[in-house]
PDB file of C-alpha atoms in Angstrom:
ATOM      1  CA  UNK A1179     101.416  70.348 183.784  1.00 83.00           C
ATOM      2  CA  UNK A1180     100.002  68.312 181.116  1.00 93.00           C
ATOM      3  CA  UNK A1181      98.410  64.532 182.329  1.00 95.00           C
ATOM      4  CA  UNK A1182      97.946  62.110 179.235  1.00 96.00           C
ATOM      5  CA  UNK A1183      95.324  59.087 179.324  1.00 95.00           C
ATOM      6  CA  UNK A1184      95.366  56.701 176.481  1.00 94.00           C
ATOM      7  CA  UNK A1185      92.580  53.746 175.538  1.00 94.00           C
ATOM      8  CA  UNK A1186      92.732  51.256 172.719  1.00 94.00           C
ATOM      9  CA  UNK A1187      91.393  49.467 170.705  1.00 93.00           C
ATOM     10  CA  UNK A1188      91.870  46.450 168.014  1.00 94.00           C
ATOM     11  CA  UNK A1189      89.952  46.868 164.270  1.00 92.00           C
ATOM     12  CA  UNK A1190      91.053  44.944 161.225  1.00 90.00           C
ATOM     13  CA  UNK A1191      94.107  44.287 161.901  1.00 89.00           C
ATOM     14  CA  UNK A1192      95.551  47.983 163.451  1.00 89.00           C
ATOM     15  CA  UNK A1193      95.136  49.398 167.054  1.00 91.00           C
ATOM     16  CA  UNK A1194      92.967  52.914 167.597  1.00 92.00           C
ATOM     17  CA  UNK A1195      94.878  54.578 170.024  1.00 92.00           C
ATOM     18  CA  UNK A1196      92.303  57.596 172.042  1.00 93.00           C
ATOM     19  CA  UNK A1197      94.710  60.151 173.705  1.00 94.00           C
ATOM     20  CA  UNK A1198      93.342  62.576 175.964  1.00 96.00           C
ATOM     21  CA  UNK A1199      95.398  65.524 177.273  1.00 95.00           C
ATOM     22  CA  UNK A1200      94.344  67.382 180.477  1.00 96.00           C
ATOM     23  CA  UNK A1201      95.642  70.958 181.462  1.00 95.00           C
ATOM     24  CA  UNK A1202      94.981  71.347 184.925  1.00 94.00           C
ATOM     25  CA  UNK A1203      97.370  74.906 184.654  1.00 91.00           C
ATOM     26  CA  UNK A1204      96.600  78.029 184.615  1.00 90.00           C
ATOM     27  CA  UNK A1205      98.330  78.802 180.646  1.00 91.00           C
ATOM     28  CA  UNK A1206      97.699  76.695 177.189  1.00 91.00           C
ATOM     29  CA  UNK A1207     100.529  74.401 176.991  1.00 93.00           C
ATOM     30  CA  UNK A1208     101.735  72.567 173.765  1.00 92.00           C
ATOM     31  CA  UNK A1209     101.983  68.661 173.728  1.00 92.00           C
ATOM     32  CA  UNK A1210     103.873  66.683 171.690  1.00 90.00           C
ATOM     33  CA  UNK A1211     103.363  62.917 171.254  1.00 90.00           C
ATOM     34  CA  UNK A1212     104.428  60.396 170.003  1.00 86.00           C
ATOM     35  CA  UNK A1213     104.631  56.515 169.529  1.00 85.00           C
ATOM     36  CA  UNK A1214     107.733  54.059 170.224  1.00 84.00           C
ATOM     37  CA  UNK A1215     105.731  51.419 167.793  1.00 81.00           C
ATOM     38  CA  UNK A1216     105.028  52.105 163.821  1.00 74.00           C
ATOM     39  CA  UNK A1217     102.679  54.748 164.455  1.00 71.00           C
ATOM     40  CA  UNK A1218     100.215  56.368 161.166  1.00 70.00           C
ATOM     41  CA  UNK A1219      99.747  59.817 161.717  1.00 65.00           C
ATOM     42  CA  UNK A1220      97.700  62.218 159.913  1.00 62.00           C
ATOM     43  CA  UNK A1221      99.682  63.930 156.891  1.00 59.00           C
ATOM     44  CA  UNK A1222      99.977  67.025 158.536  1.00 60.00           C
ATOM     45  CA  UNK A1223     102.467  65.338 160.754  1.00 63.00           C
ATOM     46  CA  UNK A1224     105.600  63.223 158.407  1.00 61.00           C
ATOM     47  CA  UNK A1225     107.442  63.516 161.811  1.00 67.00           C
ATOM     48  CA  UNK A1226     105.459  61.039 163.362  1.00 69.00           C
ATOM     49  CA  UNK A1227     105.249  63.536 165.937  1.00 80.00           C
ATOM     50  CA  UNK A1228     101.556  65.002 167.483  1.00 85.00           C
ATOM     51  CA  UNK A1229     101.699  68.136 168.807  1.00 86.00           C
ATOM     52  CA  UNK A1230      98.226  69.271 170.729  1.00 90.00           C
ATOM     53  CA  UNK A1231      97.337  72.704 171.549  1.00 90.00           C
ATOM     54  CA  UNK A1232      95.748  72.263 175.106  1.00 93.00           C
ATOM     55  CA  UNK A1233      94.191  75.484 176.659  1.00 92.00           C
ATOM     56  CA  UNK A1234      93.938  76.374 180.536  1.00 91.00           C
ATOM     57  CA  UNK A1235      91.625  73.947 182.175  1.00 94.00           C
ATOM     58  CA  UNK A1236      91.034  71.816 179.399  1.00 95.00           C
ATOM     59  CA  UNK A1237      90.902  68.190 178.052  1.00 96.00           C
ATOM     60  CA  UNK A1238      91.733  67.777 174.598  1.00 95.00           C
ATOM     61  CA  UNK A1239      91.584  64.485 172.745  1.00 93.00           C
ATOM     62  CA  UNK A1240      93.568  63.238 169.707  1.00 91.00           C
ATOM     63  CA  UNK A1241      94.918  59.857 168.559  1.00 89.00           C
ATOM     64  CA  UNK A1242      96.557  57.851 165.422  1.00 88.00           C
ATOM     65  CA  UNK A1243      96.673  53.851 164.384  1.00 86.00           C
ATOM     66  CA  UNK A1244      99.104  51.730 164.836  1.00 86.00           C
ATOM     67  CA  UNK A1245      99.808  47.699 164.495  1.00 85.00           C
ATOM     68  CA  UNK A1246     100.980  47.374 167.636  1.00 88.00           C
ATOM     69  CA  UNK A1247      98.568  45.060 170.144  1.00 91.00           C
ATOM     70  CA  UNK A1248      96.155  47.082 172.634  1.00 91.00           C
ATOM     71  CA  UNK A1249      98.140  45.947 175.437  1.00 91.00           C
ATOM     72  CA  UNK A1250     102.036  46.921 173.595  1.00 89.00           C
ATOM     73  CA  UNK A1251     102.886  49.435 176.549  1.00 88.00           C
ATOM     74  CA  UNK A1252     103.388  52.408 176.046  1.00 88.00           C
ATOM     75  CA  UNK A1253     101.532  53.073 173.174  1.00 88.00           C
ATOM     76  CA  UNK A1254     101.776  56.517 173.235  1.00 89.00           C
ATOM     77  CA  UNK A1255     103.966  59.352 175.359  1.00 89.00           C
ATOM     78  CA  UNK A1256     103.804  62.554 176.065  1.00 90.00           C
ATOM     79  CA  UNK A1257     107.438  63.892 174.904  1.00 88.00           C
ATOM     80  CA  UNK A1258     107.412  67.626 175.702  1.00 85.00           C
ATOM     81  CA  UNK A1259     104.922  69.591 177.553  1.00 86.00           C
ATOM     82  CA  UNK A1260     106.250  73.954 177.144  1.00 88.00           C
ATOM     83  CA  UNK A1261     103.937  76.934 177.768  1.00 88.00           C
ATOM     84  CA  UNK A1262     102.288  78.791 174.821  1.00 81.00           C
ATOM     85  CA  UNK A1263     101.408  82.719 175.066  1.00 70.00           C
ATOM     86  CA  UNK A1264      98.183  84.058 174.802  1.00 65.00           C
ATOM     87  CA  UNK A1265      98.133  85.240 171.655  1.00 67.00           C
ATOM     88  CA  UNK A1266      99.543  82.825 168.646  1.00 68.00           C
ATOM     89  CA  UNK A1267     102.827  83.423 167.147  1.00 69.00           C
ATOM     90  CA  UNK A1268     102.658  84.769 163.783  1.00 75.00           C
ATOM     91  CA  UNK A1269     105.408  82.196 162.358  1.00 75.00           C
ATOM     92  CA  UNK A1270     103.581  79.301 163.654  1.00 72.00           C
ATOM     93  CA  UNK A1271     100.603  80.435 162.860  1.00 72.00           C
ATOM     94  CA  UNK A1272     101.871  80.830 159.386  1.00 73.00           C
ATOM     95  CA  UNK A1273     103.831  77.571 159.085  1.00 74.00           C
ATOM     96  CA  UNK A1274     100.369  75.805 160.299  1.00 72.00           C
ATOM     97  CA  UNK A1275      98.465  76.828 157.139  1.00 71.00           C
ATOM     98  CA  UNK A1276     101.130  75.011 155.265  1.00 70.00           C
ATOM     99  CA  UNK A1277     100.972  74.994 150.991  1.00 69.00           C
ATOM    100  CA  UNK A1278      97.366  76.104 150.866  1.00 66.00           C
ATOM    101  CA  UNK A1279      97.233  79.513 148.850  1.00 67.00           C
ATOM    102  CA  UNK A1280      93.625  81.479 147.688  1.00 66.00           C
ATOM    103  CA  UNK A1281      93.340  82.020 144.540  1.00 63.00           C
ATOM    104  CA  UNK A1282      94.848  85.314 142.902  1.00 60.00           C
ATOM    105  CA  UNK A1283      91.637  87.412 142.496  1.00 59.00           C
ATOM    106  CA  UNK A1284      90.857  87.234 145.905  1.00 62.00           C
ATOM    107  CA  UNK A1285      94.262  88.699 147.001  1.00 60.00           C
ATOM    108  CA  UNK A1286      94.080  91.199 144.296  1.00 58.00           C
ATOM    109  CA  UNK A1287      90.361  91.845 144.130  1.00 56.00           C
ATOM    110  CA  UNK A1288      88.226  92.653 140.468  1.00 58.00           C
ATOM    111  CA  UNK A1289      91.825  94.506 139.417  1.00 58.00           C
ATOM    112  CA  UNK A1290      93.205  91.790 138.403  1.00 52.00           C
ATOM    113  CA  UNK A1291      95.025  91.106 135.193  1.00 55.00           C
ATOM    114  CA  UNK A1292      93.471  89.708 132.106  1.00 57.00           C
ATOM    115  CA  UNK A1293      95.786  86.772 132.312  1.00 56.00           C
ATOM    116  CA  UNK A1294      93.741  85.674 135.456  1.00 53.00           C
ATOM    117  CA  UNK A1295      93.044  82.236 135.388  1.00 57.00           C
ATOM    118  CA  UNK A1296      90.667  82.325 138.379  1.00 53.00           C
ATOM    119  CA  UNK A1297      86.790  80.925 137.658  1.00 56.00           C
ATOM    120  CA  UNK A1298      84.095  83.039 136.886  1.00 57.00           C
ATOM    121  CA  UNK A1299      82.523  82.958 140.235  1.00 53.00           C
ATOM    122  CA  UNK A1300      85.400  84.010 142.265  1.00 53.00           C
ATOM    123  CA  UNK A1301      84.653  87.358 139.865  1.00 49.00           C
TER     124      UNK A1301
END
């Protein structure tokens, strides 16, 4: 069972919102949050949706702006709380790394073709 704090506050016009997760189970659970107001999460995240790994025992701390006032209630909840195995799952794992590819000749190694249009000092 996941318990989620929140504290804000007001800079220039948009509200800091400080979430902090707490596992008090014996298993990593996976949070997802979100915000009923306008919410600016990081890019990683179009959904407007956070989602928090939170391991056994542990606090875990995460946030996002918004333009909602400090005092807008909530300004954050805690939408699903499951259970996460041990190990990661491979899918996951690999949607998490998103777009990002290495370049070819460190896949491939020196063999790689002439056409290689990798920098010299990935040689």
């Amino acid at each position: 069972m996941l318990t989620l704090t929140t504290t804000a506050t007001r800079e220039h016009g948009r509200t800091f919102v400080t979430c902090r997760l707490t596992n008090a189970g014996e298993e990593p659970r996976l949070a997802a949050l979100s915000s009923p107001h306008d919410a600016v999460t990081p890019s990683e995240h179009p959904e407007g949706t956070l989602r928090v790994r939170v391991p056994a025992g542990a606090t875990v701390g995460t946030g996002f702006t918004t333009a909602a006032p400090p005092d807008a209630e909530p300004l954050a909840t805690l939408d699903s709380d499951e259970p996460l195995p041990d190990s990661p799952d491979p899918a996951r794992l690999l949607d998490a790394l998103g777009a990002s590819r290495p370049p070819r000749r460190a896949l491939v190694g020196p063999a790689s073709p002439s056409d290689s249009v990798a920098p010299e000092w990935l040689s």
